Coordinates of C-alpha atoms and ligand atoms in Angstrom, one line a residue:
X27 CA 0.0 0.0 0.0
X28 CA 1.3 3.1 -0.6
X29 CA 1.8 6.3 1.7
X30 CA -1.1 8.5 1.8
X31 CA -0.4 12.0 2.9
X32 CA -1.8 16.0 2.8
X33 CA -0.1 18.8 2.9
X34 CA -0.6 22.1 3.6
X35 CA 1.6 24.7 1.9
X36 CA 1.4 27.6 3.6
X37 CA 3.1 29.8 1.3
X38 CA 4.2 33.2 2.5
X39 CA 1.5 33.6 4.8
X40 CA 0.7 33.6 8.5
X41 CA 3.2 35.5 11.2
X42 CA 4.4 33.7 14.6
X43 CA 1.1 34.3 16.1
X44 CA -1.2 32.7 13.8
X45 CA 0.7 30.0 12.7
X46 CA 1.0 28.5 16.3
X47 CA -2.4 29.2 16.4
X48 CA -3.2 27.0 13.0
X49 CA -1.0 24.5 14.2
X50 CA -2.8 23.9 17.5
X51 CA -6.1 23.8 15.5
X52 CA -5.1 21.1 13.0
X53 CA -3.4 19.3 15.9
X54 CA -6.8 19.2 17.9
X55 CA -9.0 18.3 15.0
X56 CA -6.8 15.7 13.6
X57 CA -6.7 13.8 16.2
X58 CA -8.7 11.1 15.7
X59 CA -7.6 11.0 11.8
X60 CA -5.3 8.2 10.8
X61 CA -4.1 10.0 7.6
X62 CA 0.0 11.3 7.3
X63 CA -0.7 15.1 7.4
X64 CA 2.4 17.5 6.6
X65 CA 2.3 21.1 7.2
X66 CA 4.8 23.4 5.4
X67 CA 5.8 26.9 7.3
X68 CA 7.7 29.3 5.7
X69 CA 11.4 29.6 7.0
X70 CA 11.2 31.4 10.2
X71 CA 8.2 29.7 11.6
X72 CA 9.5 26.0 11.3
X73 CA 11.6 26.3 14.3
X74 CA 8.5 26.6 16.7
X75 CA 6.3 24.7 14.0
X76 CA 9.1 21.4 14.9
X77 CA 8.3 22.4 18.6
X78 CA 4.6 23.2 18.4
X79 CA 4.1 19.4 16.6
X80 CA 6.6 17.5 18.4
X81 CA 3.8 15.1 20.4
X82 CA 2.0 14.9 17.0
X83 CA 1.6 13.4 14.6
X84 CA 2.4 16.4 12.1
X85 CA 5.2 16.3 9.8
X86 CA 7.1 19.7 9.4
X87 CA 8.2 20.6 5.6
X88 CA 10.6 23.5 4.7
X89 CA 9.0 25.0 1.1
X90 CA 12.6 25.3 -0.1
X91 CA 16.3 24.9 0.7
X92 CA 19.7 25.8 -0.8
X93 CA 21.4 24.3 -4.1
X94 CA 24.4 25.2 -1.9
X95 CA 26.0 23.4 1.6
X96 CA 27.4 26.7 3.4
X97 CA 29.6 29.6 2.5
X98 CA 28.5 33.3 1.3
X99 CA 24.7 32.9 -0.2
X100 CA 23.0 35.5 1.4
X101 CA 19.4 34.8 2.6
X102 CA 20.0 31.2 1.6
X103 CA 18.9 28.5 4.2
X104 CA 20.8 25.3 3.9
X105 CA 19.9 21.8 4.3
X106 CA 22.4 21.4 7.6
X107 CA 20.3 24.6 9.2
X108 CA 17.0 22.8 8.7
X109 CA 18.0 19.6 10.4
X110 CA 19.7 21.1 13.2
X111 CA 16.7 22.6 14.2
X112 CA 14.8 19.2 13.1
X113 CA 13.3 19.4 9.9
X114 CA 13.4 16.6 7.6
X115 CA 11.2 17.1 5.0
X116 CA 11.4 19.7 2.1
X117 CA 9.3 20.5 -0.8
X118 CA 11.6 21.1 -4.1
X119 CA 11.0 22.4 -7.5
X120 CA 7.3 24.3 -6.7
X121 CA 5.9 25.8 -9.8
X122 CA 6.4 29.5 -7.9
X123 CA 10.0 28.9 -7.4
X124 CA 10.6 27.8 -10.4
X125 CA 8.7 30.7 -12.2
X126 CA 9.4 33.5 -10.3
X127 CA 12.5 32.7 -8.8
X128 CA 14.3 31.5 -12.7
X129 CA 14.7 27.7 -10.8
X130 CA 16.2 25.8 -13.4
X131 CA 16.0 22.0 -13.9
X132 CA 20.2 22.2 -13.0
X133 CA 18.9 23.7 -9.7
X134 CA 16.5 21.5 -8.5
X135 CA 18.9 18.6 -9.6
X136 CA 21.2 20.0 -7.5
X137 CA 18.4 21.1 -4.4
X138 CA 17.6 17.4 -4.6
X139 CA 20.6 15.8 -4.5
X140 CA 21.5 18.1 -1.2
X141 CA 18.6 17.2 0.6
X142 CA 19.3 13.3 0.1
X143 CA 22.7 14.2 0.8
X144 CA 21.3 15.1 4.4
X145 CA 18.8 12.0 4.0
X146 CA 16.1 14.7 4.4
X147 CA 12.7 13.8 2.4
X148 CA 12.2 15.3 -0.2
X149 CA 8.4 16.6 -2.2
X150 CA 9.7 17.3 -5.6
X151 CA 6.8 19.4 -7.7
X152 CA 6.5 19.3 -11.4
X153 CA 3.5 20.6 -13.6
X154 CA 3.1 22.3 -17.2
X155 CA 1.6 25.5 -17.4
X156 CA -1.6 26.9 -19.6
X157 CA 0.1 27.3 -22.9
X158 CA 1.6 23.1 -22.4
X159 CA -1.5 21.9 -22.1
X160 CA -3.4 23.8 -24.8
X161 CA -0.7 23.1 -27.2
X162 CA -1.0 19.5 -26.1
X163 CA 3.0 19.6 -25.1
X164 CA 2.2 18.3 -20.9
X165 CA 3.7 14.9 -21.3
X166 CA 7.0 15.9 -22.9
X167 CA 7.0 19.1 -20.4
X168 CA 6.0 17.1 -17.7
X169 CA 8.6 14.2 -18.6
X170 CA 11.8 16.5 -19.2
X171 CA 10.8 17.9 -15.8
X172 CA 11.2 14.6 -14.3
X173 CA 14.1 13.3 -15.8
X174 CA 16.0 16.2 -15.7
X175 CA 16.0 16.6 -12.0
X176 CA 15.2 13.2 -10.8
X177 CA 15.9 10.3 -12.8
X178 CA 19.6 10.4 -12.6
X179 CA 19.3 9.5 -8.8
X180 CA 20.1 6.0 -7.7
X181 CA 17.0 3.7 -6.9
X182 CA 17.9 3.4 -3.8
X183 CA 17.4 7.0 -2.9
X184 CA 13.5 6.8 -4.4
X185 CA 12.0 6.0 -0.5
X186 CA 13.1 9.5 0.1
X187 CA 11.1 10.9 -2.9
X188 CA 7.3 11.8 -2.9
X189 CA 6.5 13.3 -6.0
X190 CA 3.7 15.9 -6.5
X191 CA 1.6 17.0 -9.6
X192 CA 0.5 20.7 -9.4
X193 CA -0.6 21.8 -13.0
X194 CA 0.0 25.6 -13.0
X195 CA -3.0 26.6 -15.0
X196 CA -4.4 24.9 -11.7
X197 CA -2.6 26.9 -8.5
X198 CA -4.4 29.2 -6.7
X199 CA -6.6 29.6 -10.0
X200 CA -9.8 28.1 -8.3
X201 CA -9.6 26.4 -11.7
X202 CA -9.1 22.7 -11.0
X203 CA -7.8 19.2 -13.0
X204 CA -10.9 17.1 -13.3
X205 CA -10.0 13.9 -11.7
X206 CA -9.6 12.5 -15.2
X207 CA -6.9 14.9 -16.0
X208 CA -4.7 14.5 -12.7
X209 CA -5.3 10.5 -13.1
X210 CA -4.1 10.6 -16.6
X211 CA -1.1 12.2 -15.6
X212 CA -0.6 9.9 -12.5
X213 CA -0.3 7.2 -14.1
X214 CA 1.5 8.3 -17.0
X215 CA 4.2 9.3 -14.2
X216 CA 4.0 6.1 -13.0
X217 CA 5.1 4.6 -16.1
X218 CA 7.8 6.8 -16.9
X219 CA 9.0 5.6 -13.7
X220 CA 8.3 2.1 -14.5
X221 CA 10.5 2.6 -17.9
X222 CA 13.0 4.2 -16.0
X223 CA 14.0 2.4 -13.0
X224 CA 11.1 -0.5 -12.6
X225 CA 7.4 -1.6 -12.2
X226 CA 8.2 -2.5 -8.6
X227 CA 9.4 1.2 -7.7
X228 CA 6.6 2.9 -10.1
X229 CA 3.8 1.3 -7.8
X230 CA 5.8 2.3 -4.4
X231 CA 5.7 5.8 -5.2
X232 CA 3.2 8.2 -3.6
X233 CA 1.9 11.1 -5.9
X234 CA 0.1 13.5 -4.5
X235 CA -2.2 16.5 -6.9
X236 CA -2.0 19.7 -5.9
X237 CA -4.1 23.3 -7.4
X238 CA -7.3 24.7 -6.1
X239 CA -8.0 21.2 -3.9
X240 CA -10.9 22.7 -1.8
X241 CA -13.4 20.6 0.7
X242 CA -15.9 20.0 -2.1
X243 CA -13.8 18.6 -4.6
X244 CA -11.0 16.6 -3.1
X245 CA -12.7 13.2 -2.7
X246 CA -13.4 12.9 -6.5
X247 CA -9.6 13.8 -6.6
X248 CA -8.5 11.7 -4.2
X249 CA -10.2 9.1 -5.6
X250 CA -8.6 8.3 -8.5
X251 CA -6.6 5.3 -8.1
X252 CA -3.1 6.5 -9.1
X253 CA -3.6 9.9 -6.4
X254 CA -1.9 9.4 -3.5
X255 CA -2.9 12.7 -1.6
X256 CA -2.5 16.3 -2.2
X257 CA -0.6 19.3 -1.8
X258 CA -2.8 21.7 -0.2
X259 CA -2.1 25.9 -0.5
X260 CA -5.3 28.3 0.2
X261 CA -7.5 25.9 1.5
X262 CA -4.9 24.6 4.0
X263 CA -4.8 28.1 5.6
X264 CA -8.0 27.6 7.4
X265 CA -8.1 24.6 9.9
X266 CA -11.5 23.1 9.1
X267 CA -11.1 23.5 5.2
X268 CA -7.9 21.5 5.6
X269 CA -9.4 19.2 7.8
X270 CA -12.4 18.7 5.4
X271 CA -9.9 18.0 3.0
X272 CA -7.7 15.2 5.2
X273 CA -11.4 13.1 5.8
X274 CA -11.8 13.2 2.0
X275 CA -9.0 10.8 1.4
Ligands
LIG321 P1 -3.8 26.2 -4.2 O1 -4.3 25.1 -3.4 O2 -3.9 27.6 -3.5 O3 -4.2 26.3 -5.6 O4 -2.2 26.0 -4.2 C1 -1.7 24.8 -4.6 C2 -0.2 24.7 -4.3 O5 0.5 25.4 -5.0 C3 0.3 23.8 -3.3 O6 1.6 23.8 -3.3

């Protein structure tokens, strides 16, 4: 069976106050819910976030890390400062970074391959935006995206990798996949991964869709057989929404 997991992205929002405040909601409404729930603080809240979740069952997520290991980056956070103050997961290769912050596929190559350096965990994004999937280029965007960054690593390293489909076109859009759209890709990511490495490893890994998942349409999401949970942004801001969300799987 594979690993079923939500979670929340929370962007650049929230401040010290309300984000300990978030975190004790989820914590108290989740806890009767036997779903893998991640929550992903920006960079100066994941300190307390790793101390606010520490007797739950919450798993902390940077949104981002360094290409680089230490030296003179300023305002870069490396992978070493996030496990020293205990975080172990890391969501690489977003859509946003990649657009607005010129993240290349060398980048995230390298992003990834520091992170398993540090054995962190790592949620590596990929998606095609509007103009792919009108011109019907999405599986050749979606498969350079994939090998570029990813399918050099050795199989071995794969239980660290949980891979997550977030069209563009879809993110913060309130514009949607149908569930036939996010299966089809699914399962053609699955069998690039089959091709690639094998059939054994391509049913072992978890995909998870992400863009404009809201209460009232992630179970027909989530149903599809090759989704594996979802990577949650505006909807995760607000406790019961993202609770909603977490019973729909
Ligand atoms: P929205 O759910 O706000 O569309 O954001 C999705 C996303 O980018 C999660 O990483």
């Amino acid at each position: 069976m594979r690993k079923k997991i939500i979670i929340g992205n929370w962007k650049m929002n929230l401040d010290f106050e309300s984000s300990n405040y978030l975190i004790q909601e989820i914590i108290s409404k989740s806890e009767n819910i036997n779903v893998n729930i991640g929550i992903a603080p920006s960079f100066v809240l994941l300190d307390e976030a790793i101390k606010n979740t520490k007797y739950s069952k919450i798993k902390v997520f940077s949104q981002n890390l360094s290409e680089y290991k230490s030296g003179a980056y300023t305002g870069e956070v490396s992978a070493s400062m996030l496990l020293s103050i205990g975080v172990e997961n890391v969501i690489i290769g977003h859509s946003e970074r990649r657009s607005i912050f010129n993240e290349n596929h060398s980048i995230l190559k390298n992003k990834v391959e520091n992170a398993l350096l540090h054995n962190m965990n790592v949620v590596f994004c990929f998606g095609e935006k509007l103009e792919d999937r009108k011109s019907n280029n999405y599986f050749k965007i979606i498969s350079k995206q994939l090998k570029d960054s990813l399918f050099n690593l050795d199989v071995n390293l794969w239980n660290k990798i949980i891979l997550a489909y977030e069209p563009v076109w879809a993110i913060g859009t309130g514009e949607t996949a149908t569930p036939e759209q996010a299966q089809e890709i699914h399962s053609f990511v699955r069998n690039l991964i089959s091709e690639n490495y094998s059939k054994t490893l391509s049913e072992k890994i978890s995909i998870l869709y992400g863009g404009s998942v809201k209460p009232n349409n992630a179970q027909s999401i989530f149903s599809q057989k090759d989704v594996d949970g979802g990577l949650i942004g505006g909807a995760s801001l607000d406790s019961n929404h993202f609770i909603d969300i977490i019973n729909s799987i």
